[in-house]
Short mmCIF file of C-alpha atoms and ligand atoms in Angstrom, two decimals:
data_model
loop_
_atom_site.label_atom_id
_atom_site.label_comp_id
_atom_site.label_asym_id
_atom_site.label_seq_id
_atom_site.Cartn_x
_atom_site.Cartn_y
_atom_site.Cartn_z
CA UNK A 1 -38.05 17.43 -30.85
CA UNK A 2 -39.40 18.13 -34.30
CA UNK A 3 -37.32 18.44 -37.49
CA UNK A 4 -37.22 22.22 -37.24
CA UNK A 5 -35.82 22.11 -33.72
CA UNK A 6 -33.42 19.37 -34.77
CA UNK A 7 -32.06 21.60 -37.53
CA UNK A 8 -31.79 24.50 -35.08
CA UNK A 9 -30.06 22.56 -32.31
CA UNK A 10 -28.08 20.45 -34.76
CA UNK A 11 -26.47 23.61 -36.15
CA UNK A 12 -25.98 24.93 -32.67
CA UNK A 13 -24.34 21.64 -31.61
CA UNK A 14 -22.03 21.60 -34.62
CA UNK A 15 -20.96 25.16 -33.74
CA UNK A 16 -20.50 24.16 -30.13
CA UNK A 17 -18.35 21.16 -31.12
CA UNK A 18 -16.19 23.23 -33.53
CA UNK A 19 -15.72 25.93 -30.85
CA UNK A 20 -14.92 23.28 -28.25
CA UNK A 21 -12.24 21.65 -30.38
CA UNK A 22 -10.76 24.85 -31.81
CA UNK A 23 -10.49 26.49 -28.38
CA UNK A 24 -9.66 23.41 -26.34
CA UNK A 25 -6.26 24.86 -25.38
CA UNK A 26 -8.02 27.45 -23.26
CA UNK A 27 -9.66 24.83 -21.04
CA UNK A 28 -8.00 23.28 -18.03
CA UNK A 29 -6.95 19.90 -19.35
CA UNK A 30 -8.05 17.94 -16.28
CA UNK A 31 -11.24 18.34 -14.27
CA UNK A 32 -11.19 19.51 -10.67
CA UNK A 33 -14.19 17.54 -9.48
CA UNK A 34 -14.48 14.83 -6.85
CA UNK A 35 -16.54 11.61 -7.08
CA UNK A 36 -20.25 12.26 -6.87
CA UNK A 37 -19.97 15.86 -8.12
CA UNK A 38 -22.75 15.36 -10.66
CA UNK A 39 -25.13 13.57 -8.33
CA UNK A 40 -25.12 16.65 -6.12
CA UNK A 41 -26.15 18.85 -9.03
CA UNK A 42 -28.68 16.80 -10.99
CA UNK A 43 -32.11 15.67 -9.82
CA UNK A 44 -32.60 12.11 -8.61
CA UNK A 45 -35.43 11.42 -11.06
CA UNK A 46 -35.89 11.95 -14.80
CA UNK A 47 -38.12 14.97 -15.57
CA UNK A 48 -41.81 14.14 -15.54
CA UNK A 49 -42.55 16.55 -18.39
CA UNK A 50 -40.56 17.51 -21.51
CA UNK A 51 -38.00 20.26 -21.05
CA UNK A 52 -36.95 22.91 -23.51
CA UNK A 53 -33.77 21.81 -25.29
CA UNK A 54 -32.37 25.32 -24.80
CA UNK A 55 -32.25 24.48 -21.07
CA UNK A 56 -30.55 21.15 -21.78
CA UNK A 57 -27.98 22.93 -23.94
CA UNK A 58 -27.11 25.39 -21.17
CA UNK A 59 -26.43 22.52 -18.79
CA UNK A 60 -23.64 21.12 -20.97
CA UNK A 61 -21.23 23.87 -19.89
CA UNK A 62 -22.73 24.10 -16.42
CA UNK A 63 -22.70 20.45 -15.38
CA UNK A 64 -20.95 18.26 -17.92
CA UNK A 65 -17.85 20.17 -18.97
CA UNK A 66 -16.59 20.68 -15.40
CA UNK A 67 -16.30 16.89 -15.15
CA UNK A 68 -14.61 16.34 -18.51
CA UNK A 69 -10.94 15.50 -19.03
CA UNK A 70 -10.02 17.06 -22.34
CA UNK A 71 -8.31 14.22 -24.17
CA UNK A 72 -7.95 16.31 -27.33
CA UNK A 73 -6.15 19.15 -25.60
CA UNK A 74 -2.53 19.46 -26.77
CA UNK A 75 -1.65 19.37 -23.06
CA UNK A 76 -3.15 15.94 -22.51
CA UNK A 77 -0.17 13.59 -22.61
CA UNK A 78 -1.55 10.56 -20.79
CA UNK A 79 -2.08 7.06 -22.19
CA UNK A 80 -1.82 6.99 -25.98
CA UNK A 81 -3.19 9.22 -28.70
CA UNK A 82 -6.99 9.26 -29.01
CA UNK A 83 -8.27 9.99 -32.50
CA UNK A 84 -10.79 12.64 -33.40
CA UNK A 85 -11.48 14.62 -36.56
CA UNK A 86 -14.41 16.43 -38.07
CA UNK A 87 -15.00 13.88 -40.89
CA UNK A 88 -15.01 11.12 -38.29
CA UNK A 89 -17.56 12.97 -36.14
CA UNK A 90 -19.71 13.51 -39.25
CA UNK A 91 -19.47 9.79 -39.99
CA UNK A 92 -20.85 8.98 -36.55
CA UNK A 93 -23.64 11.52 -37.02
CA UNK A 94 -24.77 9.82 -40.20
CA UNK A 95 -24.37 6.37 -38.68
CA UNK A 96 -26.57 7.45 -35.78
CA UNK A 97 -29.17 8.81 -38.16
CA UNK A 98 -29.26 5.69 -40.33
CA UNK A 99 -29.30 3.71 -37.11
CA UNK A 100 -29.19 0.30 -38.78
CA UNK A 101 -28.13 -2.79 -36.87
CA UNK A 102 -25.88 -4.39 -39.45
CA UNK A 103 -25.59 -7.93 -38.13
CA UNK A 104 -25.97 -9.42 -41.63
CA UNK A 105 -25.44 -8.24 -45.17
CA UNK A 106 -29.20 -8.24 -45.70
CA UNK A 107 -29.79 -6.10 -42.61
CA UNK A 108 -28.26 -3.16 -44.49
CA UNK A 109 -25.96 -4.09 -47.39
CA UNK A 110 -24.08 -0.77 -47.44
CA UNK A 111 -23.08 -1.26 -43.79
CA UNK A 112 -21.35 -4.56 -44.57
CA UNK A 113 -19.99 -3.68 -47.99
CA UNK A 114 -18.41 -0.37 -46.91
CA UNK A 115 -16.74 -2.20 -44.03
CA UNK A 116 -15.30 -4.80 -46.41
CA UNK A 117 -13.99 -2.06 -48.71
CA UNK A 118 -12.58 0.24 -46.02
CA UNK A 119 -10.88 -2.53 -44.03
CA UNK A 120 -9.24 -3.64 -47.28
CA UNK A 121 -8.19 -0.04 -47.99
CA UNK A 122 -6.72 0.21 -44.50
CA UNK A 123 -5.05 -3.20 -44.71
CA UNK A 124 -3.36 -2.15 -47.96
CA UNK A 125 -2.31 1.18 -46.44
CA UNK A 126 -0.60 -0.73 -43.63
CA UNK A 127 1.00 -3.16 -46.11
CA UNK A 128 -0.59 -6.23 -44.51
CA UNK A 129 -0.03 -9.56 -46.28
CA UNK A 130 -2.84 -10.09 -48.78
CA UNK A 131 -4.14 -13.17 -46.90
CA UNK A 132 -5.55 -10.68 -44.39
CA UNK A 133 -7.65 -8.92 -47.02
CA UNK A 134 -11.15 -9.67 -48.28
CA UNK A 135 -9.76 -9.23 -51.80
CA UNK A 136 -6.91 -11.64 -50.99
CA UNK A 137 -6.54 -15.25 -52.13
CA UNK A 138 -8.22 -17.01 -49.16
CA UNK A 139 -11.13 -16.26 -46.88
CA UNK A 140 -9.42 -13.61 -44.80
CA UNK A 141 -10.55 -10.06 -44.19
CA UNK A 142 -10.98 -7.18 -41.81
CA UNK A 143 -13.79 -6.39 -39.41
CA UNK A 144 -14.47 -3.41 -37.19
CA UNK A 145 -14.63 -4.22 -33.49
CA UNK A 146 -15.16 -1.85 -30.59
CA UNK A 147 -11.81 -2.30 -28.91
CA UNK A 148 -8.50 -4.11 -29.14
CA UNK A 149 -9.38 -5.90 -25.89
CA UNK A 150 -12.48 -7.39 -27.47
CA UNK A 151 -10.39 -8.55 -30.44
CA UNK A 152 -7.83 -10.26 -28.21
CA UNK A 153 -10.59 -12.04 -26.35
CA UNK A 154 -12.28 -13.15 -29.56
CA UNK A 155 -8.99 -14.41 -31.03
CA UNK A 156 -8.23 -16.30 -27.85
CA UNK A 157 -11.65 -17.97 -28.02
CA UNK A 158 -11.17 -18.86 -31.70
CA UNK A 159 -7.71 -20.28 -30.96
CA UNK A 160 -9.10 -22.24 -28.01
CA UNK A 161 -11.83 -23.66 -30.18
CA UNK A 162 -9.38 -24.59 -32.93
CA UNK A 163 -7.03 -26.50 -30.66
CA UNK A 164 -9.86 -28.26 -28.80
CA UNK A 165 -11.35 -29.40 -32.12
CA UNK A 166 -8.00 -30.67 -33.32
CA UNK A 167 -7.30 -32.62 -30.13
CA UNK A 168 -10.81 -34.10 -30.10
CA UNK A 169 -10.48 -35.20 -33.72
CA UNK A 170 -7.17 -36.91 -32.99
CA UNK A 171 -8.37 -38.40 -29.68
CA UNK A 172 -12.13 -39.09 -29.97
CA UNK A 173 -12.30 -40.32 -26.37
CA UNK A 174 -10.95 -37.18 -24.80
CA UNK A 175 -13.45 -34.74 -23.30
CA UNK A 176 -13.35 -30.96 -23.59
CA UNK A 177 -13.34 -30.55 -19.82
CA UNK A 178 -10.08 -32.50 -19.70
CA UNK A 179 -8.45 -30.34 -22.38
CA UNK A 180 -9.31 -26.82 -21.18
CA UNK A 181 -7.32 -26.87 -17.92
CA UNK A 182 -4.23 -27.89 -19.89
CA UNK A 183 -4.34 -25.03 -22.38
CA UNK A 184 -1.77 -22.29 -21.98
CA UNK A 185 -1.35 -18.98 -23.80
CA UNK A 186 1.59 -16.56 -23.77
CA UNK A 187 2.26 -12.88 -23.86
CA UNK A 188 5.16 -10.62 -23.03
CA UNK A 189 5.52 -9.19 -19.54
CA UNK A 190 4.91 -5.85 -21.29
CA UNK A 191 1.54 -6.93 -22.74
CA UNK A 192 -1.55 -4.81 -22.16
CA UNK A 193 -3.68 -5.75 -19.16
CA UNK A 194 -6.46 -6.69 -21.59
CA UNK A 195 -4.45 -9.76 -22.65
CA UNK A 196 -4.46 -11.18 -19.12
CA UNK A 197 -8.10 -10.29 -18.81
CA UNK A 198 -8.90 -12.22 -22.01
CA UNK A 199 -7.31 -15.31 -20.48
CA UNK A 200 -9.33 -14.87 -17.29
CA UNK A 201 -12.53 -14.50 -19.29
CA UNK A 202 -11.59 -17.40 -21.54
CA UNK A 203 -10.77 -19.58 -18.51
CA UNK A 204 -7.29 -20.52 -19.73
CA UNK A 205 -3.80 -20.04 -18.34
CA UNK A 206 -1.73 -17.15 -19.65
CA UNK A 207 1.99 -17.16 -18.97
CA UNK A 208 3.78 -13.84 -19.00
CA UNK A 209 7.19 -14.24 -20.61
CA UNK A 210 10.12 -12.06 -19.74
CA UNK A 211 11.09 -9.56 -22.40
CA UNK A 212 14.72 -8.72 -23.17
CA UNK A 213 16.63 -5.54 -22.32
CA UNK A 214 14.71 -3.72 -25.11
CA UNK A 215 11.43 -5.00 -23.62
CA UNK A 216 10.95 -7.24 -26.64
CA UNK A 217 9.80 -10.86 -26.50
CA UNK A 218 12.48 -13.07 -28.07
CA UNK A 219 12.37 -16.49 -29.69
CA UNK A 220 14.49 -18.36 -27.14
CA UNK A 221 12.28 -17.23 -24.27
CA UNK A 222 9.18 -18.48 -26.06
CA UNK A 223 10.83 -21.75 -27.01
CA UNK A 224 11.94 -22.43 -23.43
CA UNK A 225 8.45 -21.67 -22.10
CA UNK A 226 6.82 -24.02 -24.62
CA UNK A 227 9.29 -26.75 -23.73
CA UNK A 228 8.78 -26.28 -19.99
CA UNK A 229 5.00 -26.21 -20.28
CA UNK A 230 4.86 -29.26 -22.53
CA UNK A 231 6.98 -31.15 -20.02
CA UNK A 232 4.42 -30.15 -17.40
CA UNK A 233 1.64 -31.65 -19.52
CA UNK A 234 0.27 -28.32 -20.74
CA UNK A 235 -0.86 -27.53 -24.28
CA UNK A 236 0.46 -24.22 -25.71
CA UNK A 237 -2.18 -22.77 -28.06
CA UNK A 238 -2.07 -18.97 -28.21
CA UNK A 239 0.41 -16.11 -28.24
CA UNK A 240 -0.46 -12.45 -28.09
CA UNK A 241 2.52 -10.54 -29.47
CA UNK A 242 2.71 -6.77 -29.06
CA UNK A 243 3.82 -4.21 -31.58
CA UNK A 244 3.98 -1.03 -29.51
CA UNK A 245 3.46 -1.96 -25.86
CA UNK A 246 1.40 0.29 -23.63
CA UNK A 247 4.16 1.18 -21.18
CA UNK A 248 7.04 2.05 -23.50
CA UNK A 249 5.98 1.31 -27.11
CA UNK A 250 8.29 -1.72 -27.34
CA UNK A 251 8.09 -4.29 -30.14
CA UNK A 252 8.19 -8.06 -29.87
CA UNK A 253 10.49 -9.84 -32.29
CA UNK A 254 7.99 -11.42 -34.68
CA UNK A 255 10.67 -12.85 -36.93
CA UNK A 256 11.88 -15.00 -34.03
CA UNK A 257 8.64 -15.84 -32.26
CA UNK A 258 6.46 -16.24 -35.37
CA UNK A 259 8.23 -19.31 -36.81
CA UNK A 260 8.16 -21.03 -33.40
CA UNK A 261 4.36 -20.87 -33.39
CA UNK A 262 4.34 -22.76 -36.68
CA UNK A 263 7.53 -24.77 -36.44
CA UNK A 264 8.00 -28.43 -36.11
CA UNK A 265 9.09 -28.83 -32.53
CA UNK A 266 9.43 -32.14 -30.68
CA UNK A 267 8.62 -33.80 -33.98
CA UNK A 268 5.14 -32.30 -34.27
CA UNK A 269 3.87 -29.04 -35.70
CA UNK A 270 3.01 -26.37 -33.16
CA UNK A 271 -0.49 -25.03 -33.36
CA UNK A 272 0.01 -21.75 -31.59
CA UNK A 273 -2.25 -19.00 -32.86
CA UNK A 274 -0.22 -15.81 -33.01
CA UNK A 275 -2.31 -12.71 -32.56
CA UNK A 276 -0.61 -9.33 -32.92
CA UNK A 277 -1.81 -6.47 -30.78
CA UNK A 278 -0.68 -3.28 -32.54
CA UNK A 279 -3.41 -1.14 -30.98
CA UNK A 280 -1.38 2.07 -30.96
CA UNK A 281 1.72 1.58 -33.11
CA UNK A 282 -0.05 -0.23 -35.96
CA UNK A 283 -1.26 3.07 -37.39
CA UNK A 284 2.37 4.12 -37.98
CA UNK A 285 2.75 1.31 -40.53
CA UNK A 286 1.03 3.61 -42.97
CA UNK A 287 4.52 5.15 -43.20
CA UNK A 288 7.00 2.79 -44.92
CA UNK A 289 9.83 3.88 -42.60
CA UNK A 290 8.11 2.12 -39.65
CA UNK A 291 7.30 -1.15 -41.40
CA UNK A 292 10.49 -2.90 -40.32
CA UNK A 293 8.76 -3.35 -36.93
CA UNK A 294 6.16 -5.60 -38.54
CA UNK A 295 8.64 -8.03 -40.12
CA UNK A 296 7.35 -11.51 -39.36
CA UNK A 297 3.67 -10.52 -39.53
CA UNK A 298 3.14 -13.32 -42.06
CA UNK A 299 3.23 -15.83 -39.17
CA UNK A 300 0.20 -14.23 -37.48
CA UNK A 301 -3.36 -15.54 -37.71
CA UNK A 302 -4.84 -12.22 -36.61
CA UNK A 303 -3.71 -8.61 -36.37
CA UNK A 304 -5.35 -5.64 -34.71
CA UNK A 305 -4.97 -1.86 -34.86
CA UNK A 306 -7.00 0.91 -33.23
CA UNK A 307 -7.66 3.74 -35.69
CA UNK A 308 -9.50 5.26 -32.71
CA UNK A 309 -6.11 5.63 -31.08
CA UNK A 310 -3.72 6.99 -33.63
CA UNK A 311 -5.56 7.34 -36.91
CA UNK A 312 -7.84 10.31 -36.60
CA UNK A 313 -11.01 8.33 -35.82
CA UNK A 314 -13.04 8.95 -32.71
CA UNK A 315 -13.78 6.08 -30.34
CA UNK A 316 -14.85 3.38 -31.07
CA UNK A 317 -13.21 1.83 -34.10
CA UNK A 318 -10.71 -0.97 -33.72
CA UNK A 319 -9.92 -3.11 -36.76
CA UNK A 320 -9.13 -6.79 -36.61
CA UNK A 321 -7.86 -8.77 -39.60
CA UNK A 322 -7.98 -12.54 -39.78
CA UNK A 323 -6.41 -14.84 -42.38
CA UNK A 324 -9.01 -17.57 -42.13
CA UNK A 325 -12.40 -16.26 -41.13
CA UNK A 326 -13.86 -19.76 -40.95
CA UNK A 327 -12.19 -20.09 -37.53
CA UNK A 328 -14.71 -17.50 -36.37
CA UNK A 329 -17.65 -18.14 -38.65
CA UNK A 330 -17.78 -21.90 -38.30
CA UNK A 331 -16.77 -21.96 -34.67
CA UNK A 332 -19.38 -19.63 -33.28
CA UNK A 333 -22.30 -20.06 -35.65
CA UNK A 334 -25.65 -20.39 -33.89
CA UNK A 335 -27.93 -19.08 -36.60
CA UNK A 336 -31.64 -19.02 -35.91
CA UNK A 337 -33.89 -18.87 -38.97
CA UNK A 338 -34.75 -15.18 -38.55
CA UNK A 339 -31.12 -14.14 -39.14
CA UNK A 340 -30.74 -16.07 -42.40
CA UNK A 341 -30.96 -14.54 -45.87
CA UNK A 342 -30.80 -15.71 -49.46
CA UNK A 343 -27.40 -14.15 -50.22
CA UNK A 344 -25.56 -15.94 -47.44
CA UNK A 345 -21.99 -16.93 -48.24
CA UNK A 346 -21.45 -14.30 -50.95
CA UNK A 347 -20.41 -11.55 -48.52
CA UNK A 348 -19.51 -11.64 -44.82
CA UNK A 349 -22.28 -11.69 -42.28
CA UNK A 350 -20.31 -9.81 -39.71
CA UNK A 351 -22.28 -11.06 -36.71
CA UNK A 352 -20.16 -14.22 -36.97
CA UNK A 353 -16.97 -12.17 -36.74
CA UNK A 354 -17.67 -10.56 -33.39
CA UNK A 355 -19.12 -11.18 -29.92
CA UNK A 356 -22.31 -9.08 -29.97
CA UNK A 357 -25.09 -9.59 -32.48
CA UNK A 358 -25.79 -5.93 -33.23
CA UNK A 359 -23.29 -3.62 -34.86
CA UNK A 360 -23.19 0.03 -35.84
CA UNK A 361 -22.36 1.51 -39.23
CA UNK A 362 -18.85 2.47 -38.11
CA UNK A 363 -17.15 2.18 -41.48
CA UNK A 364 -18.76 5.51 -42.45
CA UNK A 365 -16.40 7.41 -40.21
CA UNK A 366 -13.40 5.50 -41.54
CA UNK A 367 -14.52 6.20 -45.11
CA UNK A 368 -15.13 9.89 -44.43
CA UNK A 369 -11.75 10.31 -42.74
CA UNK A 370 -9.77 8.38 -45.36
CA UNK A 371 -11.35 10.35 -48.19
CA UNK A 372 -10.87 13.68 -46.42
CA UNK A 373 -7.22 13.12 -45.46
CA UNK A 374 -6.02 10.64 -48.05
CA UNK A 375 -3.11 8.30 -47.33
CA UNK A 376 -0.73 11.27 -47.54
CA UNK A 377 -2.72 13.20 -44.91
CA UNK A 378 -2.62 10.27 -42.49
CA UNK A 379 1.13 9.85 -43.07
CA UNK A 380 1.68 13.56 -42.46
CA UNK A 381 -0.21 13.38 -39.15
CA UNK A 382 1.72 10.31 -37.93
CA UNK A 383 5.06 11.83 -38.93
CA UNK A 384 4.21 15.10 -37.22
CA UNK A 385 3.48 13.31 -33.93
CA UNK A 386 6.74 11.35 -34.17
CA UNK A 387 8.63 14.56 -34.93
CA UNK A 388 7.04 16.33 -31.94
CA UNK A 389 8.05 13.43 -29.69
CA UNK A 390 11.64 13.81 -30.93
CA UNK A 391 11.49 17.56 -30.23
CA UNK A 392 10.36 16.87 -26.68
CA UNK A 393 13.05 14.23 -26.21
CA UNK A 394 15.70 16.77 -27.25
CA UNK A 395 14.39 19.35 -24.77
CA UNK A 396 14.49 16.76 -22.01
CA UNK A 397 18.03 15.63 -22.85
CA UNK A 398 19.36 19.17 -23.31
CA UNK A 399 18.13 20.08 -19.83
CA UNK A 400 20.65 17.67 -18.30
CA UNK A 401 18.58 16.67 -15.24
CA UNK A 402 16.49 14.03 -16.99
CA UNK A 403 17.16 10.73 -18.69
CA UNK A 404 15.26 8.83 -21.37
CA UNK A 405 14.24 5.43 -20.03
CA UNK A 406 13.43 3.73 -23.34
CA UNK A 407 14.08 4.52 -26.96
CA UNK A 408 11.68 7.07 -28.45
CA UNK A 409 10.45 5.45 -31.64
CA UNK A 410 7.01 6.92 -32.24
CA UNK A 411 4.84 9.51 -30.47
CA UNK A 412 5.75 8.51 -26.91
CA UNK A 413 8.64 9.74 -24.75
CA UNK A 414 9.51 7.87 -21.55
CA UNK A 415 11.75 9.81 -19.18
CA UNK A 416 12.56 10.46 -15.55
CA UNK A 417 14.70 12.58 -13.30
CA UNK A 418 18.23 11.22 -13.10
CA UNK A 419 17.85 11.43 -9.33
CA UNK A 420 15.60 8.38 -9.46
CA UNK A 421 12.20 6.97 -8.67
CA UNK A 422 11.13 8.87 -5.61
CA UNK A 423 11.88 12.31 -7.02
CA UNK A 424 10.27 11.39 -10.35
CA UNK A 425 7.17 10.40 -8.43
CA UNK A 426 7.25 13.75 -6.63
CA UNK A 427 7.72 15.46 -9.99
CA UNK A 428 4.55 13.84 -11.29
CA UNK A 429 2.61 14.95 -8.19
CA UNK A 430 3.87 18.47 -8.76
CA UNK A 431 2.86 18.39 -12.45
CA UNK A 432 -0.61 17.11 -11.61
CA UNK A 433 -1.01 19.66 -8.87
CA UNK A 434 0.04 22.41 -11.26
CA UNK A 435 -2.71 21.14 -13.57
CA UNK A 436 -1.63 22.75 -16.83
CA UNK A 437 -0.66 19.46 -18.47
CA UNK A 438 -1.62 15.85 -17.84
CA UNK A 439 0.69 12.84 -17.79
CA UNK A 440 0.74 9.34 -16.33
CA UNK A 441 3.59 7.28 -14.91
CA UNK A 442 4.71 3.72 -15.58
CA UNK A 443 6.91 1.30 -13.75
CA UNK A 444 9.16 -1.13 -15.54
CA UNK A 445 11.75 -3.32 -13.82
CA UNK A 446 11.69 -1.10 -10.75
CA UNK A 447 12.28 2.05 -12.79
CA UNK A 448 9.53 4.60 -12.28
CA UNK A 449 9.19 6.97 -15.21
CA UNK A 450 6.82 9.43 -16.83
CA UNK A 451 5.22 9.00 -20.22
CA UNK A 452 4.64 11.97 -22.47
CA UNK A 453 2.39 10.93 -25.32
CA UNK A 454 1.69 13.30 -28.18
CA UNK A 455 -2.05 12.90 -28.33
CA UNK A 456 -3.96 15.69 -30.03
CA UNK A 457 -4.14 16.29 -33.76
CA UNK A 458 -3.65 20.00 -33.17
CA UNK A 459 -0.44 19.73 -31.11
CA UNK A 460 2.28 22.11 -32.30
CA UNK A 461 5.97 22.57 -31.49
CA UNK A 462 4.95 25.53 -29.37
CA UNK A 463 2.62 23.29 -27.35
CA UNK A 464 5.40 20.79 -26.79
CA UNK A 465 7.72 23.56 -25.59
CA UNK A 466 4.96 24.75 -23.28
CA UNK A 467 4.56 21.25 -21.80
CA UNK A 468 8.31 21.03 -21.36
CA UNK A 469 8.36 24.43 -19.58
CA UNK A 470 5.72 23.16 -17.15
CA UNK A 471 7.75 20.02 -16.46
CA UNK A 472 10.93 22.07 -16.08
CA UNK A 473 9.34 24.48 -13.61
CA UNK A 474 7.94 21.59 -11.59
CA UNK A 475 11.34 19.86 -11.64
CA UNK A 476 12.99 23.09 -10.38
CA UNK A 477 10.60 23.08 -7.46
CA UNK A 478 11.02 19.40 -6.63
CA UNK A 479 14.79 19.46 -6.90
CA UNK A 480 15.06 22.69 -4.90
CA UNK A 481 13.07 21.26 -2.05
CA UNK A 482 14.80 17.86 -2.17
CA UNK A 483 18.22 19.24 -1.10
CA UNK A 484 20.79 16.46 -1.07
CA UNK A 485 18.08 13.82 -1.31
CA UNK A 486 19.37 10.29 -1.89
CA UNK A 487 17.46 7.76 -3.93
CA UNK A 488 15.59 5.37 -1.64
CA UNK A 489 13.80 2.07 -2.13
CA UNK A 490 12.09 1.58 -5.51
CA UNK A 491 8.48 2.66 -5.45
CA UNK A 492 5.71 0.46 -6.77
CA UNK A 493 2.97 2.43 -8.38
CA UNK A 494 0.32 1.17 -10.74
CA UNK A 495 0.45 2.48 -14.30
CA UNK A 496 -3.09 3.76 -13.90
CA UNK A 497 -2.19 6.01 -10.99
CA UNK A 498 -4.80 8.67 -11.32
CA UNK A 499 -4.49 12.34 -10.80
CA UNK A 500 -3.72 13.26 -7.22
CA UNK A 501 -6.04 15.82 -5.84
CA UNK A 502 -4.40 19.19 -5.39
CA UNK A 503 -4.02 20.20 -1.75
CA UNK A 504 -4.85 23.77 -2.70
CA UNK A 505 -6.45 25.25 -5.79
CA UNK A 506 -3.99 25.13 -8.70
CA UNK A 507 -3.09 28.33 -10.42
CA UNK A 508 -4.02 27.54 -13.98
CA UNK A 509 -2.40 29.59 -16.68
CA UNK A 510 -3.68 29.06 -20.14
CA UNK A 511 -1.32 29.06 -23.03
CA UNK A 512 -1.37 32.13 -25.28
N1 PLP B 601 -3.24 -2.98 -26.49
C1 PLP B 601 -2.39 -1.97 -26.32
C2 PLP B 601 -0.96 -2.13 -26.75
C3 PLP B 601 -2.82 -0.77 -25.74
O1 PLP B 601 -1.97 0.22 -25.55
C4 PLP B 601 -4.17 -0.67 -25.34
C5 PLP B 601 -4.67 0.55 -24.71
O2 PLP B 601 -3.99 1.54 -24.57
C6 PLP B 601 -5.02 -1.76 -25.55
C7 PLP B 601 -4.52 -2.91 -26.13
C8 PLP B 601 -6.47 -1.72 -25.17
O3 PLP B 601 -7.14 -1.00 -26.17
P1 PLP B 601 -8.74 -0.97 -26.21
O4 PLP B 601 -9.16 0.12 -25.28
O5 PLP B 601 -9.10 -0.68 -27.63
O6 PLP B 601 -9.22 -2.28 -25.76
#
């Protein structure tokens, strides 16, 4: 493709993207394809000779879009919000064009320096303690990672390294292979699956601790677990606390659990690294009215938020802040000569702050978005989503047949039919078969419920009422056909239960 064609198709693509996003309501939110649909339609081999890009363009609607789930449709209510805005897309375009691999400051100074500046901007917007900032008093700072899962894994490795070093210093005869099997980390029973996965990858134990009636991890529970594990000869070293859990958006009690990680306990100081996973809810801390949930953050070593979830940035952009970056830089430094440069030490060389070597220029999209929306624009967006969730909650409660299963605090509403698990499960099947909106279920303490997340930037009150009407109609159908159905045994369904295939073609009505 030459520059002229690039200009031509670039403009065409920008128009296509704007049309796609502006008219996304008109598309069926979930695909209707079955596994292997694309293999049947595309050739087995790459084309031998160049094809006209006009032909490629045509195939987007023909082959790709039928297999797309439209996460930015106002009728997509699954999982959590996924960010996307025009400035963010433009940021990725420029990043792709520059195409630098910013593993060190010298590899492309702007790539590193803009990341330092924008992660500080963001940290200040979220009112993080200044030890987490590059401009703070110590050697803390923020770094852009791909995902919150990657951050948890990295923090667990750093914490593992820190405790192993400490024990080896105090007991020169002890060998690493004798320490590792004794290490134990903790998380709440509501923690994201990525926390358990980090422990598996890091080859350490991870104990799930029972949360209280508000699904919050409390101090006494942590204290008892530490005591029990120490008596069993284990070495507690890591805690992943959650602010905004995946299932219900619950918050661990940092003010209780934080001091325990640092406290003098059994006569010796604990060395438990507290990492806070605020992948979704962390973005809400841009609004002062939500900051009471982060009380106790000062006890954390690391904190992570996904602007690619709830802060208008398209995937991938997850920010991790650390108070003492030397736990990463010194621990995992394997510098060969070709990666060194004369300005080392004056600015971060971000390759030391992450798992891969290469890194994209992702701060561009954060910079573009923050400048285009301003702090006030981001606050307005967060507040609008929270308000829409409240509107939906009211519709659900006013109906009388539903109940809210956990407090609605941000942009997520958890609810079910009062008639219980089985009928709520049938309701979800009916909703998915209908196909006009998309939701996922969750199961918590044997209560099966549905999650309605406000996801898209463009969602309006009218959209929320539409989604409620769909749910109401489906509930009418389920309850009508259930007769004097009695609640049976609790069902056990995985949170990732995917869309059930309709038994007959759904009648899709588009809104408006
Ligand atoms: N933590 C929480 C609380 C989440 O809700 C999620 C995903 O929804 C994750 C972590 C994983 O996020 P990521 O895909 O960025 O790894």
